[in-house]
Amino acid sequence: MERIKDIRSRVVLQEHGLENVLSSDFPGTYKGFDDAWDHDKFKMNFRIDVVRLAGDELEFDMVGIDAAIANAFRRILLSEVPTMAIEKVFIYNNTSIIQDEVLAHRLGLIPIKADPRMFEYRQEGEAGLEGRETDTLEFQLKVKCTRNANTKEATDPDELYRDHKVTTKHLKWIPIGNQSQIFKEGDIRPVHDDILIAKLRPGQEIDIKIHCVKGIGKDHAKFSPVATASYRLLPEITLTRPIEGELAKKLQRCFSPGVIEIDSKNGKEYARVAHARRDTCSREVFRHDDLKDYVQLHKIRDHFIFSVESTGVLPPEVLVSEAIKVLKGKCRAFLHELKEVADM
Amino acid sequence: MTSTPVTKNLELSSTGSDEDETCRTFIFRNEDHTLGNALRYIIMRNPDVQFCGYSVPHPSENKINCRIQTFGVPATEVLKKGLKDLNKVCSHVLQTFESSMRDYRSRNSPGAAMDTTDQG
């Protein structure tokens, strides 16, 4: 029974390869286990612990859920949570050395700080090239480089020229319709104001009108709201017998800093697993014949350490909430369609 | 493969016989592994289900095929239960996440730190 519990709840890291990778907690797999889906049982075991929220980064533990569902949240964070991004670039003049299409592509990748929940998806073909206040944000980029007449002997471009670096701070938001009433100045802007777009020399200029629309990362990576969204399983390290003296120090060196601590007891030094969470699961310990039989490495199958880093468009905790809502929306949409089938 | 269009994104594949309602292949349009694997997992946890699996038939076709075979109940009912269960899971995860986030905020705001020292 204990052996079966281990198979169900732990992924085993071995010297060569992994064991018990796949979930097997389905009805009929094991005698003596009731694996029928029970929402109340799920609610009892499930928990989320927020570990760290610092600026655009969020780390939290999601415990008591299967990888299939946790992975759905991760995948949705990467590719299905909508954001606003530059989609159409109208180039009236571009005499810089950067080609129109390269410039347009560079502009597309700039993260735009605007709440996508306030906008609708722009319908293809509708309203032609003119965006509506409910689905489009307009920006203008109009920069001309000039020579700085005050300097004679300078060699530094920053002193020689004015506006020779086109950055995101030159992007000017042009409110459409009632947008100026809904949004304040500063609500709608590029996330960073120091992203270099192009470099100019005196006489060169860029005159561009830009449309931002709502979209999802599945369509184009520029719409992805996260820099990274990933999870790892919580490692578990078990020492099968006391490890002391030089061997303990050697064991400590096999793991990431802080994972193994050394305690002194009765004049002897013993190794102790202090923070298994910090382990990178390198399996270095299995390369040492004098250690490998005394250490077992596992990962806890239903303990996900999520790490979400936002591009700055929305706070990371809002992104996670939105991702969960997207999966909910999918379920509801198909339930609705299933009902239509039944009615027919 | 022919199929009967039912609604916008959900179709019933017409391979095999229509008489046996315990076996069905559903086609989900505009879906991928995100919903496919999550739904497969939750349906497989249903004891009435004999088999549930999904596939992405071709990487450039934006759809998945989801096959359900049951021990007796209609496959459509099993799919409906799966979607409902998954929806409930999402609701609970969302609720838990938001309350954990509130706890974290109150733990880490300066006012909360003073509260704990008062109690201590």
JSON list of C-alpha atoms in Angstrom, two decimals, chain A residues 231-332:
[
{"chain": "A", "resi": 231, "resn": "TYR", "atom": "CA", "xyz": [6.13, 25.75, -13.11]},
{"chain": "A", "resi": 232, "resn": "ARG", "atom": "CA", "xyz": [8.34, 23.10, -11.55]},
{"chain": "A", "resi": 233, "resn": "LEU", "atom": "CA", "xyz": [7.51, 20.30, -9.17]},
{"chain": "A", "resi": 234, "resn": "LEU", "atom": "CA", "xyz": [8.62, 20.52, -5.54]},
{"chain": "A", "resi": 235, "resn": "PRO", "atom": "CA", "xyz": [11.75, 18.34, -5.07]},
{"chain": "A", "resi": 236, "resn": "GLU", "atom": "CA", "xyz": [12.02, 15.94, -2.16]},
{"chain": "A", "resi": 237, "resn": "ILE", "atom": "CA", "xyz": [15.35, 14.57, -0.96]},
{"chain": "A", "resi": 238, "resn": "THR", "atom": "CA", "xyz": [15.50, 11.59, 1.39]},
{"chain": "A", "resi": 239, "resn": "LEU", "atom": "CA", "xyz": [18.64, 10.33, 3.11]},
{"chain": "A", "resi": 240, "resn": "THR", "atom": "CA", "xyz": [18.21, 6.62, 3.77]},
{"chain": "A", "resi": 241, "resn": "ARG", "atom": "CA", "xyz": [20.88, 6.49, 6.51]},
{"chain": "A", "resi": 242, "resn": "PRO", "atom": "CA", "xyz": [22.85, 9.07, 8.53]},
{"chain": "A", "resi": 243, "resn": "ILE", "atom": "CA", "xyz": [25.65, 10.64, 6.51]},
{"chain": "A", "resi": 244, "resn": "GLU", "atom": "CA", "xyz": [28.49, 12.05, 8.57]},
{"chain": "A", "resi": 245, "resn": "GLY", "atom": "CA", "xyz": [31.94, 13.64, 8.43]},
{"chain": "A", "resi": 246, "resn": "GLU", "atom": "CA", "xyz": [33.68, 14.18, 5.08]},
{"chain": "A", "resi": 247, "resn": "LEU", "atom": "CA", "xyz": [30.90, 12.34, 3.27]},
{"chain": "A", "resi": 248, "resn": "ALA", "atom": "CA", "xyz": [28.39, 14.86, 4.61]},
{"chain": "A", "resi": 249, "resn": "LYS", "atom": "CA", "xyz": [30.45, 17.73, 3.19]},
{"chain": "A", "resi": 250, "resn": "LYS", "atom": "CA", "xyz": [30.68, 15.92, -0.13]},
{"chain": "A", "resi": 251, "resn": "LEU", "atom": "CA", "xyz": [26.89, 15.45, -0.11]},
{"chain": "A", "resi": 252, "resn": "GLN", "atom": "CA", "xyz": [26.44, 19.16, 0.55]},
{"chain": "A", "resi": 253, "resn": "ARG", "atom": "CA", "xyz": [28.59, 20.00, -2.49]},
{"chain": "A", "resi": 254, "resn": "CYS", "atom": "CA", "xyz": [26.41, 17.78, -4.72]},
{"chain": "A", "resi": 255, "resn": "PHE", "atom": "CA", "xyz": [23.36, 20.01, -4.25]},
{"chain": "A", "resi": 256, "resn": "SER", "atom": "CA", "xyz": [22.53, 23.69, -4.77]},
{"chain": "A", "resi": 257, "resn": "PRO", "atom": "CA", "xyz": [23.57, 26.07, -1.95]},
{"chain": "A", "resi": 258, "resn": "GLY", "atom": "CA", "xyz": [21.32, 25.82, 1.10]},
{"chain": "A", "resi": 259, "resn": "VAL", "atom": "CA", "xyz": [19.76, 22.46, 0.25]},
{"chain": "A", "resi": 260, "resn": "ILE", "atom": "CA", "xyz": [21.93, 20.40, 2.66]},
{"chain": "A", "resi": 261, "resn": "GLU", "atom": "CA", "xyz": [22.95, 21.78, 6.06]},
{"chain": "A", "resi": 262, "resn": "ILE", "atom": "CA", "xyz": [25.46, 20.19, 8.40]},
{"chain": "A", "resi": 263, "resn": "ASP", "atom": "CA", "xyz": [24.58, 19.78, 12.07]},
{"chain": "A", "resi": 264, "resn": "SER", "atom": "CA", "xyz": [27.03, 18.98, 14.85]},
{"chain": "A", "resi": 265, "resn": "LYS", "atom": "CA", "xyz": [25.89, 16.30, 17.28]},
{"chain": "A", "resi": 266, "resn": "ASN", "atom": "CA", "xyz": [28.16, 14.73, 19.97]},
{"chain": "A", "resi": 267, "resn": "GLY", "atom": "CA", "xyz": [31.25, 16.04, 18.19]},
{"chain": "A", "resi": 268, "resn": "LYS", "atom": "CA", "xyz": [30.21, 14.49, 14.87]},
{"chain": "A", "resi": 269, "resn": "GLU", "atom": "CA", "xyz": [28.88, 16.28, 11.80]},
{"chain": "A", "resi": 270, "resn": "TYR", "atom": "CA", "xyz": [25.68, 15.04, 10.21]},
{"chain": "A", "resi": 271, "resn": "ALA", "atom": "CA", "xyz": [24.08, 16.04, 6.93]},
{"chain": "A", "resi": 272, "resn": "ARG", "atom": "CA", "xyz": [20.46, 17.23, 7.04]},
{"chain": "A", "resi": 273, "resn": "VAL", "atom": "CA", "xyz": [18.10, 18.17, 4.19]},
{"chain": "A", "resi": 274, "resn": "ALA", "atom": "CA", "xyz": [17.24, 21.78, 5.02]},
{"chain": "A", "resi": 275, "resn": "HIS", "atom": "CA", "xyz": [15.61, 23.32, 1.94]},
{"chain": "A", "resi": 276, "resn": "ALA", "atom": "CA", "xyz": [14.76, 20.73, -0.71]},
{"chain": "A", "resi": 277, "resn": "ARG", "atom": "CA", "xyz": [12.85, 23.48, -2.51]},
{"chain": "A", "resi": 278, "resn": "ARG", "atom": "CA", "xyz": [16.11, 25.17, -3.51]},
{"chain": "A", "resi": 279, "resn": "ASP", "atom": "CA", "xyz": [17.37, 22.09, -5.33]},
{"chain": "A", "resi": 280, "resn": "THR", "atom": "CA", "xyz": [17.76, 22.27, -9.10]},
{"chain": "A", "resi": 281, "resn": "CYS", "atom": "CA", "xyz": [17.48, 18.47, -9.41]},
{"chain": "A", "resi": 282, "resn": "SER", "atom": "CA", "xyz": [20.87, 18.09, -11.07]},
{"chain": "A", "resi": 283, "resn": "ARG", "atom": "CA", "xyz": [21.29, 14.43, -9.96]},
{"chain": "A", "resi": 284, "resn": "GLU", "atom": "CA", "xyz": [25.00, 15.10, -9.40]},
{"chain": "A", "resi": 285, "resn": "VAL", "atom": "CA", "xyz": [24.81, 12.93, -6.27]},
{"chain": "A", "resi": 286, "resn": "PHE", "atom": "CA", "xyz": [24.26, 9.81, -8.39]},
{"chain": "A", "resi": 287, "resn": "ARG", "atom": "CA", "xyz": [27.70, 10.21, -9.97]},
{"chain": "A", "resi": 288, "resn": "HIS", "atom": "CA", "xyz": [29.34, 9.37, -6.63]},
{"chain": "A", "resi": 289, "resn": "ASP", "atom": "CA", "xyz": [29.40, 5.67, -5.80]},
{"chain": "A", "resi": 290, "resn": "ASP", "atom": "CA", "xyz": [29.91, 6.32, -2.08]},
{"chain": "A", "resi": 291, "resn": "LEU", "atom": "CA", "xyz": [26.72, 8.43, -1.90]},
{"chain": "A", "resi": 292, "resn": "LYS", "atom": "CA", "xyz": [24.25, 7.25, -4.49]},
{"chain": "A", "resi": 293, "resn": "ASP", "atom": "CA", "xyz": [22.85, 4.34, -2.50]},
{"chain": "A", "resi": 294, "resn": "TYR", "atom": "CA", "xyz": [22.00, 6.55, 0.48]},
{"chain": "A", "resi": 295, "resn": "VAL", "atom": "CA", "xyz": [20.03, 9.28, -1.30]},
{"chain": "A", "resi": 296, "resn": "GLN", "atom": "CA", "xyz": [16.61, 9.17, -2.93]},
{"chain": "A", "resi": 297, "resn": "LEU", "atom": "CA", "xyz": [15.42, 12.00, -5.13]},
{"chain": "A", "resi": 298, "resn": "HIS", "atom": "CA", "xyz": [11.72, 12.54, -5.76]},
{"chain": "A", "resi": 299, "resn": "LYS", "atom": "CA", "xyz": [9.38, 15.23, -6.99]},
{"chain": "A", "resi": 300, "resn": "ILE", "atom": "CA", "xyz": [5.93, 15.71, -5.54]},
{"chain": "A", "resi": 301, "resn": "ARG", "atom": "CA", "xyz": [3.51, 15.16, -8.37]},
{"chain": "A", "resi": 302, "resn": "ASP", "atom": "CA", "xyz": [0.79, 17.59, -7.33]},
{"chain": "A", "resi": 303, "resn": "HIS", "atom": "CA", "xyz": [2.90, 20.43, -5.89]},
{"chain": "A", "resi": 304, "resn": "PHE", "atom": "CA", "xyz": [3.49, 23.05, -8.57]},
{"chain": "A", "resi": 305, "resn": "ILE", "atom": "CA", "xyz": [5.80, 25.98, -7.97]},
{"chain": "A", "resi": 306, "resn": "PHE", "atom": "CA", "xyz": [4.53, 28.54, -10.44]},
{"chain": "A", "resi": 307, "resn": "SER", "atom": "CA", "xyz": [6.64, 31.46, -11.54]},
{"chain": "A", "resi": 308, "resn": "VAL", "atom": "CA", "xyz": [4.95, 34.17, -13.58]},
{"chain": "A", "resi": 309, "resn": "GLU", "atom": "CA", "xyz": [6.76, 37.21, -14.90]},
{"chain": "A", "resi": 310, "resn": "SER", "atom": "CA", "xyz": [4.57, 39.85, -16.55]},
{"chain": "A", "resi": 311, "resn": "THR", "atom": "CA", "xyz": [5.76, 42.07, -19.39]},
{"chain": "A", "resi": 312, "resn": "GLY", "atom": "CA", "xyz": [4.34, 44.95, -17.34]},
{"chain": "A", "resi": 313, "resn": "VAL", "atom": "CA", "xyz": [1.09, 45.27, -19.28]},
{"chain": "A", "resi": 314, "resn": "LEU", "atom": "CA", "xyz": [-0.94, 43.92, -16.34]},
{"chain": "A", "resi": 315, "resn": "PRO", "atom": "CA", "xyz": [0.19, 42.90, -12.83]},
{"chain": "A", "resi": 316, "resn": "PRO", "atom": "CA", "xyz": [1.10, 39.17, -12.69]},
{"chain": "A", "resi": 317, "resn": "GLU", "atom": "CA", "xyz": [-1.66, 38.31, -10.19]},
{"chain": "A", "resi": 318, "resn": "VAL", "atom": "CA", "xyz": [-4.25, 39.78, -12.56]},
{"chain": "A", "resi": 319, "resn": "LEU", "atom": "CA", "xyz": [-2.82, 37.67, -15.39]},
{"chain": "A", "resi": 320, "resn": "VAL", "atom": "CA", "xyz": [-3.21, 34.46, -13.37]},
{"chain": "A", "resi": 321, "resn": "SER", "atom": "CA", "xyz": [-6.82, 35.36, -12.49]},
{"chain": "A", "resi": 322, "resn": "GLU", "atom": "CA", "xyz": [-7.52, 36.13, -16.14]},
{"chain": "A", "resi": 323, "resn": "ALA", "atom": "CA", "xyz": [-5.97, 32.81, -17.24]},
{"chain": "A", "resi": 324, "resn": "ILE", "atom": "CA", "xyz": [-8.25, 30.87, -14.89]},
{"chain": "A", "resi": 325, "resn": "LYS", "atom": "CA", "xyz": [-11.22, 32.83, -16.23]},
{"chain": "A", "resi": 326, "resn": "VAL", "atom": "CA", "xyz": [-10.23, 31.93, -19.81]},
{"chain": "A", "resi": 327, "resn": "LEU", "atom": "CA", "xyz": [-10.36, 28.20, -19.01]},
{"chain": "A", "resi": 328, "resn": "LYS", "atom": "CA", "xyz": [-13.70, 28.73, -17.25]},
{"chain": "A", "resi": 329, "resn": "GLY", "atom": "CA", "xyz": [-14.94, 30.53, -20.34]},
{"chain": "A", "resi": 330, "resn": "LYS", "atom": "CA", "xyz": [-13.96, 27.61, -22.57]},
{"chain": "A", "resi": 331, "resn": "CYS", "atom": "CA", "xyz": [-15.90, 25.17, -20.38]},
{"chain": "A", "resi": 332, "resn": "ARG", "atom": "CA", "xyz": [-18.94, 27.41, -20.33]}
]
